[in-house]
PDB file of C-alpha atoms in Angstrom:
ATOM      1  CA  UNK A1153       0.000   0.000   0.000  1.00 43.00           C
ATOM      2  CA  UNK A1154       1.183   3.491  -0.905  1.00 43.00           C
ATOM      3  CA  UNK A1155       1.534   5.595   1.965  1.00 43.00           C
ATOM      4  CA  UNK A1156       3.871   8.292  -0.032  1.00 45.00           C
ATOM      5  CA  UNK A1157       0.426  10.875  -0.666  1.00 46.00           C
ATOM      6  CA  UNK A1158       0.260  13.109  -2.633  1.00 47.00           C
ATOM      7  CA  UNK A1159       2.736  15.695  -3.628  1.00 46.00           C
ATOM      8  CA  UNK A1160       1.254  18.767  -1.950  1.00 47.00           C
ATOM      9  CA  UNK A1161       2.354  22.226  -2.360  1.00 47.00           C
ATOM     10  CA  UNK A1162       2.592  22.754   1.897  1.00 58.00           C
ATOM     11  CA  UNK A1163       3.157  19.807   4.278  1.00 77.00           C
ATOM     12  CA  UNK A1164      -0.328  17.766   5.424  1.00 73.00           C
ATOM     13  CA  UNK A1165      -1.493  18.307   9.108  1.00 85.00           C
ATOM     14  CA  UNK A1166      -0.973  15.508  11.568  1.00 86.00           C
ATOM     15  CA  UNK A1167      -4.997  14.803  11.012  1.00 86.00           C
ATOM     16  CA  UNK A1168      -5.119  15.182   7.719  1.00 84.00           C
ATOM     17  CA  UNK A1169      -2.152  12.541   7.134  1.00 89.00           C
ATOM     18  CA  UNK A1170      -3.390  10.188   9.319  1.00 93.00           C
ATOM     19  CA  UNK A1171      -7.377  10.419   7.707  1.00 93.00           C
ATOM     20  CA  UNK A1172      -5.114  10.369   4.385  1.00 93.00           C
ATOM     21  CA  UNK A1173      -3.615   6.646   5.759  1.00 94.00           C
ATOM     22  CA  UNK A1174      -7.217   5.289   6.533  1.00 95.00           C
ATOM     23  CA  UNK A1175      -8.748   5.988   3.495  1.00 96.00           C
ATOM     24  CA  UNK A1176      -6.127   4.403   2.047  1.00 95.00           C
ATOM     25  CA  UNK A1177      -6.186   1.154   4.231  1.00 96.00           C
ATOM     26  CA  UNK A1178      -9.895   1.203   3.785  1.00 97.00           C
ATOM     27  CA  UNK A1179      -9.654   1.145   0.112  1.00 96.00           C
ATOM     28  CA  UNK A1180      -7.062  -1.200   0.173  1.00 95.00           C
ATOM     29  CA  UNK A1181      -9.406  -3.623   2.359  1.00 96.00           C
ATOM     30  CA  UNK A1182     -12.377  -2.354   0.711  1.00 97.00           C
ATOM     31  CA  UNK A1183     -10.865  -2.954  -2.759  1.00 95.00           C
ATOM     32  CA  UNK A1184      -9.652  -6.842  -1.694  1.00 93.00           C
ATOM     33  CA  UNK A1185     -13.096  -7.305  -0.986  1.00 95.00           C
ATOM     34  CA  UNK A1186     -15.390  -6.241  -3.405  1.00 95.00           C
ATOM     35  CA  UNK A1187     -13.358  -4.487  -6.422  1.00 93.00           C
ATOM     36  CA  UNK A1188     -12.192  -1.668  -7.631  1.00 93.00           C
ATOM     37  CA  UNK A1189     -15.963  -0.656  -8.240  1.00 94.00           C
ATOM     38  CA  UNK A1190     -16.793  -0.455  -4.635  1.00 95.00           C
ATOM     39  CA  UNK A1191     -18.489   1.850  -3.155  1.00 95.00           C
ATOM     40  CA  UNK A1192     -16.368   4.815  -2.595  1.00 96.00           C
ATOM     41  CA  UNK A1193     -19.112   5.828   0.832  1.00 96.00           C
ATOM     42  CA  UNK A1194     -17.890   2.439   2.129  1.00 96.00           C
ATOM     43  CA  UNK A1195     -14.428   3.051   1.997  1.00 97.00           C
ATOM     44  CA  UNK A1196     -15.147   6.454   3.850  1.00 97.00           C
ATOM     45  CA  UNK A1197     -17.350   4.751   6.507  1.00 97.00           C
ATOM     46  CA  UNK A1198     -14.138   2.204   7.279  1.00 96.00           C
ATOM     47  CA  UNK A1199     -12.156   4.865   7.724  1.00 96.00           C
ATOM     48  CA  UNK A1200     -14.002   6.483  10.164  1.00 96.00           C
ATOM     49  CA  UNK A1201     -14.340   9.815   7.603  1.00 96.00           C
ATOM     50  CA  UNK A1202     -16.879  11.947   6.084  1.00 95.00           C
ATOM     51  CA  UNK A1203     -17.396  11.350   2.400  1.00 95.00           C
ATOM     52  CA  UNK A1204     -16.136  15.319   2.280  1.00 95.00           C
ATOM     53  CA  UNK A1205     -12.567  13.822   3.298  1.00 95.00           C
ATOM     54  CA  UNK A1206     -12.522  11.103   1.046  1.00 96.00           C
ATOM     55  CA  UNK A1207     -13.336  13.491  -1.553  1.00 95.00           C
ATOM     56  CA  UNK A1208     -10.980  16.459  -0.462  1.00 95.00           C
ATOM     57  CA  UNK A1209      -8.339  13.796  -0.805  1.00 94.00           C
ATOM     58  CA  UNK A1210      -9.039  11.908  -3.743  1.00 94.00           C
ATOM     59  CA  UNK A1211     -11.742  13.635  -6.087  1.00 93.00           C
ATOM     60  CA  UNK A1212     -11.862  10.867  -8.058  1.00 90.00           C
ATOM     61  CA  UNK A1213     -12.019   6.956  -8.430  1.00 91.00           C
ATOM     62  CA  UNK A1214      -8.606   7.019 -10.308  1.00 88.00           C
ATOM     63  CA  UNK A1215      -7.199   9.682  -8.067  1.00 90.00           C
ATOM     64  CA  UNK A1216      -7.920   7.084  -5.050  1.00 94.00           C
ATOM     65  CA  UNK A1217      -6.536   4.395  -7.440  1.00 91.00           C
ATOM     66  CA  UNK A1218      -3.307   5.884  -8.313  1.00 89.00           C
ATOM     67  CA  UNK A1219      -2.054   6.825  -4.997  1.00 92.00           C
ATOM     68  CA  UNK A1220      -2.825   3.232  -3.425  1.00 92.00           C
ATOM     69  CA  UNK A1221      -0.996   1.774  -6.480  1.00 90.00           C
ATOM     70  CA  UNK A1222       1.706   3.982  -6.787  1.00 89.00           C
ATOM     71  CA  UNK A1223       4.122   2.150  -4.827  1.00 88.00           C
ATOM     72  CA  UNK A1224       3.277  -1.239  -6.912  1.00 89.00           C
ATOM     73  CA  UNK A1225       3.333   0.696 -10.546  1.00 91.00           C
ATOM     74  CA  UNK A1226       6.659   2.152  -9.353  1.00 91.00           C
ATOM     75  CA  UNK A1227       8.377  -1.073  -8.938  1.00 93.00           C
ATOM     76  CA  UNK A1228       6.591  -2.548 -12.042  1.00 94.00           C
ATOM     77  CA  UNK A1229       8.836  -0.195 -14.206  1.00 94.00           C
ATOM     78  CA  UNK A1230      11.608  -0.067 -11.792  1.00 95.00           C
ATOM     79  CA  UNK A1231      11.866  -3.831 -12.028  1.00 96.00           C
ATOM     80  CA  UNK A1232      11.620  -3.364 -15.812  1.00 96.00           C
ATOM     81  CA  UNK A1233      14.701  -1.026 -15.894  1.00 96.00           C
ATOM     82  CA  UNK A1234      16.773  -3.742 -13.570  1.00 97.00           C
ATOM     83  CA  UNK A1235      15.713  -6.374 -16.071  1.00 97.00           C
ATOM     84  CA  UNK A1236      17.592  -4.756 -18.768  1.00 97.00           C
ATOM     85  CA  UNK A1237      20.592  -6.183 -17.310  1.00 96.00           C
ATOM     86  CA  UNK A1238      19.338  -9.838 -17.034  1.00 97.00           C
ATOM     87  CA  UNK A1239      21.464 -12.169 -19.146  1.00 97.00           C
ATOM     88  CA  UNK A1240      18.399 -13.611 -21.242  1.00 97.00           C
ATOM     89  CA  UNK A1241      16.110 -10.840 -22.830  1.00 97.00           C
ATOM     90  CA  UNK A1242      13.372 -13.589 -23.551  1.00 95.00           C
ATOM     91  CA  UNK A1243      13.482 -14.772 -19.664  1.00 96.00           C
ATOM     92  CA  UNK A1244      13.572 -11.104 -18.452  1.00 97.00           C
ATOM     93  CA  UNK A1245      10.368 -10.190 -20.966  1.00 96.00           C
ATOM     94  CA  UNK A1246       8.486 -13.058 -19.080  1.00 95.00           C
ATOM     95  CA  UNK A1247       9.487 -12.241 -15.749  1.00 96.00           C
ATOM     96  CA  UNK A1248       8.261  -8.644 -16.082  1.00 96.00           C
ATOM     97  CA  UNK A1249       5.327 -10.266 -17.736  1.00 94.00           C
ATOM     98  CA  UNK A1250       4.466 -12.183 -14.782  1.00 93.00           C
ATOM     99  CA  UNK A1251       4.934  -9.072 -12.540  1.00 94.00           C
ATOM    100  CA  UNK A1252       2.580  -6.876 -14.562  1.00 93.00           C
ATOM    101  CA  UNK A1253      -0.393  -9.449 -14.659  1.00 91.00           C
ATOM    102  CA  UNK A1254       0.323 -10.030 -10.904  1.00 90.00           C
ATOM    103  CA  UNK A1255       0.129  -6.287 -10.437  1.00 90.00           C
ATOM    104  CA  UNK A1256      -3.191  -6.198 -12.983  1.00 89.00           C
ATOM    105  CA  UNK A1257      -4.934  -8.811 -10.839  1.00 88.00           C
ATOM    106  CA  UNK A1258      -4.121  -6.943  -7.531  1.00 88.00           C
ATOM    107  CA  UNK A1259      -7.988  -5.709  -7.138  1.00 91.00           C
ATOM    108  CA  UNK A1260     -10.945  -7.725  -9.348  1.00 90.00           C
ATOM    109  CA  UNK A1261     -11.587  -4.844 -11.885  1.00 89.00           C
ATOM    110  CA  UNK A1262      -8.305  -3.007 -11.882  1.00 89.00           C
ATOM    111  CA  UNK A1263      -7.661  -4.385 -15.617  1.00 88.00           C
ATOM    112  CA  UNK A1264     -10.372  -2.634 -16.738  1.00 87.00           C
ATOM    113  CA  UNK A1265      -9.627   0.189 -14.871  1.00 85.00           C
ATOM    114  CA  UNK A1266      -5.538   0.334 -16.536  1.00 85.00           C
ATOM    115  CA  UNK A1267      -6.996  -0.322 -19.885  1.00 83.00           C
ATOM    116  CA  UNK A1268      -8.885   2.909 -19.667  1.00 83.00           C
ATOM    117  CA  UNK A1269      -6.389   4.814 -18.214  1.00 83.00           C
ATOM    118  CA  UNK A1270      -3.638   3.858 -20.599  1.00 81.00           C
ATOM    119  CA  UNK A1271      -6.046   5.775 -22.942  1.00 83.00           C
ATOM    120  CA  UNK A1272      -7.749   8.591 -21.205  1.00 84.00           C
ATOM    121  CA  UNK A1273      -4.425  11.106 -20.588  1.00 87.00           C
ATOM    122  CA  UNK A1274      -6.925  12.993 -18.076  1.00 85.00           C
ATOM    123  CA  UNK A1275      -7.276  10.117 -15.481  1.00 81.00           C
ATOM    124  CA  UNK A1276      -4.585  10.588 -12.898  1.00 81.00           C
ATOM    125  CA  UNK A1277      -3.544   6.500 -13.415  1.00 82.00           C
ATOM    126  CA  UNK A1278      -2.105   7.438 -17.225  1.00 86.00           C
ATOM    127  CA  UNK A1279       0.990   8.734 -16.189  1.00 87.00           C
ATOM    128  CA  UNK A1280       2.046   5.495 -14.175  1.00 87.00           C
ATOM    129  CA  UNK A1281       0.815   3.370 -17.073  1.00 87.00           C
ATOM    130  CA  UNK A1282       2.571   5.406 -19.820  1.00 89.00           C
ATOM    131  CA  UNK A1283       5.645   4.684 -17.293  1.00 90.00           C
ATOM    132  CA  UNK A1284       4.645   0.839 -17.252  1.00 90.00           C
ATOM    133  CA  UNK A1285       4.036   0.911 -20.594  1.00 90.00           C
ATOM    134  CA  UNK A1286       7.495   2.065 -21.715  1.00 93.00           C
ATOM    135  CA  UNK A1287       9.361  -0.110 -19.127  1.00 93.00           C
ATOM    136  CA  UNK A1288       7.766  -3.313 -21.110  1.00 94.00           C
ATOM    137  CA  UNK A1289       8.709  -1.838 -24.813  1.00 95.00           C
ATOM    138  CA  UNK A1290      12.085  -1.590 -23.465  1.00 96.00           C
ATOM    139  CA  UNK A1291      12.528  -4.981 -22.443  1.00 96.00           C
ATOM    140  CA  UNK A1292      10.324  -6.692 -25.917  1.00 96.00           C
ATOM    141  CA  UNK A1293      12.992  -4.509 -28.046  1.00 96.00           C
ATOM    142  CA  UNK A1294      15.234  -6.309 -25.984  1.00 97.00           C
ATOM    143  CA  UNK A1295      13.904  -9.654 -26.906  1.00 96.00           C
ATOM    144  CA  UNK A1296      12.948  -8.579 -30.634  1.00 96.00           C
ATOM    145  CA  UNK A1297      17.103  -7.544 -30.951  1.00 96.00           C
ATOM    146  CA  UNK A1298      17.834 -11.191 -29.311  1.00 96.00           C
ATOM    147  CA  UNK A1299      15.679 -13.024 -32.207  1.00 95.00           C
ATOM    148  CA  UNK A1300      13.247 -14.280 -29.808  1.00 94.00           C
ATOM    149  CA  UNK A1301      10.520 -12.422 -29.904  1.00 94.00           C
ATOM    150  CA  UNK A1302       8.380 -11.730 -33.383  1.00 94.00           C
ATOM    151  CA  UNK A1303       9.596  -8.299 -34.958  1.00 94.00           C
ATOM    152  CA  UNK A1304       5.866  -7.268 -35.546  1.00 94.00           C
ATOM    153  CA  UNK A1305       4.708  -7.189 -31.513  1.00 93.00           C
ATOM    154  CA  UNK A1306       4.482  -3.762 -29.955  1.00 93.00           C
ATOM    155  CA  UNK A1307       4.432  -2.287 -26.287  1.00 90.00           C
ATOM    156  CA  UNK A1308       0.861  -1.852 -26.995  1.00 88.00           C
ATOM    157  CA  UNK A1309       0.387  -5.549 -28.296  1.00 91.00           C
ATOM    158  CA  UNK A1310       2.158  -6.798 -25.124  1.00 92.00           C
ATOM    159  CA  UNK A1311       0.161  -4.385 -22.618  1.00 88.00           C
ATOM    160  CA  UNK A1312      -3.206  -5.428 -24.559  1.00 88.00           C
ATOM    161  CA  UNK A1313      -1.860  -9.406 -23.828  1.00 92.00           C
ATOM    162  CA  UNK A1314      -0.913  -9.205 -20.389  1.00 92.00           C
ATOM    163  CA  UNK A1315      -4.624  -7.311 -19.241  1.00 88.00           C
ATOM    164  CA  UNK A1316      -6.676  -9.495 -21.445  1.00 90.00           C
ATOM    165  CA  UNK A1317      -4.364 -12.536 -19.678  1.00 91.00           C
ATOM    166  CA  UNK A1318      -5.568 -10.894 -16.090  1.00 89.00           C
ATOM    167  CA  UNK A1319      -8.805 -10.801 -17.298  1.00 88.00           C
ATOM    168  CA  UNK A1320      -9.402 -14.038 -17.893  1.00 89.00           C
ATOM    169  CA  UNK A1321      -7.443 -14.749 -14.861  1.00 84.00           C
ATOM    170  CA  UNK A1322     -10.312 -12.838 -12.924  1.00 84.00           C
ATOM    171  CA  UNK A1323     -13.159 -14.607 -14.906  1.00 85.00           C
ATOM    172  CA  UNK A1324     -11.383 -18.240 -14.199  1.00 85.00           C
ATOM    173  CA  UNK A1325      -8.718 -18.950 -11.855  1.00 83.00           C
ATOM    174  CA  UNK A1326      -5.195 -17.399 -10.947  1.00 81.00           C
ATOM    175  CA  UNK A1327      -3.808 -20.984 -12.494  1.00 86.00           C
ATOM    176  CA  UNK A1328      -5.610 -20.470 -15.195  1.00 87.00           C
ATOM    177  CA  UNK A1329      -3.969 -17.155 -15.823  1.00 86.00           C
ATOM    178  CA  UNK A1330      -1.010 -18.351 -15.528  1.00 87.00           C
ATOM    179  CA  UNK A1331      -1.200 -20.778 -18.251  1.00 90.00           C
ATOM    180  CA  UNK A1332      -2.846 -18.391 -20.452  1.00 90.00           C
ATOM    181  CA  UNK A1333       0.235 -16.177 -19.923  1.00 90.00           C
ATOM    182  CA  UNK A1334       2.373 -19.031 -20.244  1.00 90.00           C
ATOM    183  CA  UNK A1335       0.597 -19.683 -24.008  1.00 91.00           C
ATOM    184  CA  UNK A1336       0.442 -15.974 -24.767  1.00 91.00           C
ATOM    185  CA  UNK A1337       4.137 -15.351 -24.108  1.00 89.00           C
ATOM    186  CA  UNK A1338       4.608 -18.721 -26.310  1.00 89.00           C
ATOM    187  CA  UNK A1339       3.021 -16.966 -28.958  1.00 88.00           C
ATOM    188  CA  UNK A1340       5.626 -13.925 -29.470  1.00 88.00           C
ATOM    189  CA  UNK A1341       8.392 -16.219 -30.301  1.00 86.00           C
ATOM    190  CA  UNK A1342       9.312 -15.974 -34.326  1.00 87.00           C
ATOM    191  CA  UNK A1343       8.903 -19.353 -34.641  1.00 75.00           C
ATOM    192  CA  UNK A1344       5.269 -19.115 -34.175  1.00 51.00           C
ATOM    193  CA  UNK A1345       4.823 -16.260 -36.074  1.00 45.00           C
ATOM    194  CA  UNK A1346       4.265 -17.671 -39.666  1.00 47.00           C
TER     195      UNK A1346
END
């Protein structure tokens, strides 16, 4: 959970930080529970706010989503920037693969909500999925230099695969998922490209 906040102009009071931290650990719970289309009045209630507070915090669903996710989308393309270094470009692809439908599957709905977001360069979430985004196009250019990846995939192809991947994942079973992955990744190699 991301407990970083926002990046105000003057420092938060000691209240406001702390109703700040509960909203977020309500959404986080509230979120495990029931989706990232929860009701935003019940994440309030568990925190013991107002609806007011919620909303003087995060005006918005994405707003709420991006600073509980920050932390995780951070890593994602931090990760992706290590994995530049990893010996095998194919094996480092997959591993940040994994890592980004793990991260997708976090909260039943947060695909969907990505997929928008990737899109909609108004929601506060497009920023930290542009970042995503480029960490994974660095990595398949990577691959596509190494011969094992089909020349013809793009960033956007692989982002598209991994959240239709989660998905499913959400519709079936994490296993399930993970074998869909396992096919999907199967698919980029050159071999099967003809």
């Amino acid at each position: 959970m991301s407990t970083t906040g926002p990046a105000p102009q003057r420092r938060m009071r000691a209240d406001a930080r702390r109703n700040y931290e509960r909203l977020l650990a309500a959404a986080a719970t509230v979120f495990a529970e029931h989706g990232v289309d929860a009701s935003l009045e019940d994440i309030a209630r568990r925190a013991g706010v107002a609806n007011g507070t919620l909303y003087g915090h995060f005006p918005t669903r994405q707003a709420l989503l991006e600073a509980l996710l920050r932390d995780r989308m951070d890593a994602l393309t931090a990760a992706a920037r290590d994995l530049l270094d990893h010996p095998s470009p194919h094996e480092a692809l997959v591993i940040w693969a994994r890592a980004a439908m793990a991260h997708t599957t976090t909260y039943r709905g947060l695909v969907t909500a990505l997929m928008r977001s990737i899109e909609d360069e108004s929601s506060e979430l497009h920023a930290a999925c542009r970042a995503v985004l480029v960490g994974g196009e660095q990595l398949l250019t990577r691959a596509q230099a190494a011969g094992t990846v089909r020349e013809d995939a793009t960033a956007a192809d692989l982002y598209a695969m991994i959240n239709a991947v989660a998905w499913a994942g959400e519709q079936t079973t994490p296993a399930q998922g993970e074998r869909l992955l396992t096919f999907s990744i199967d698919g980029l190699h050159p071999s099967r490209s003809r």
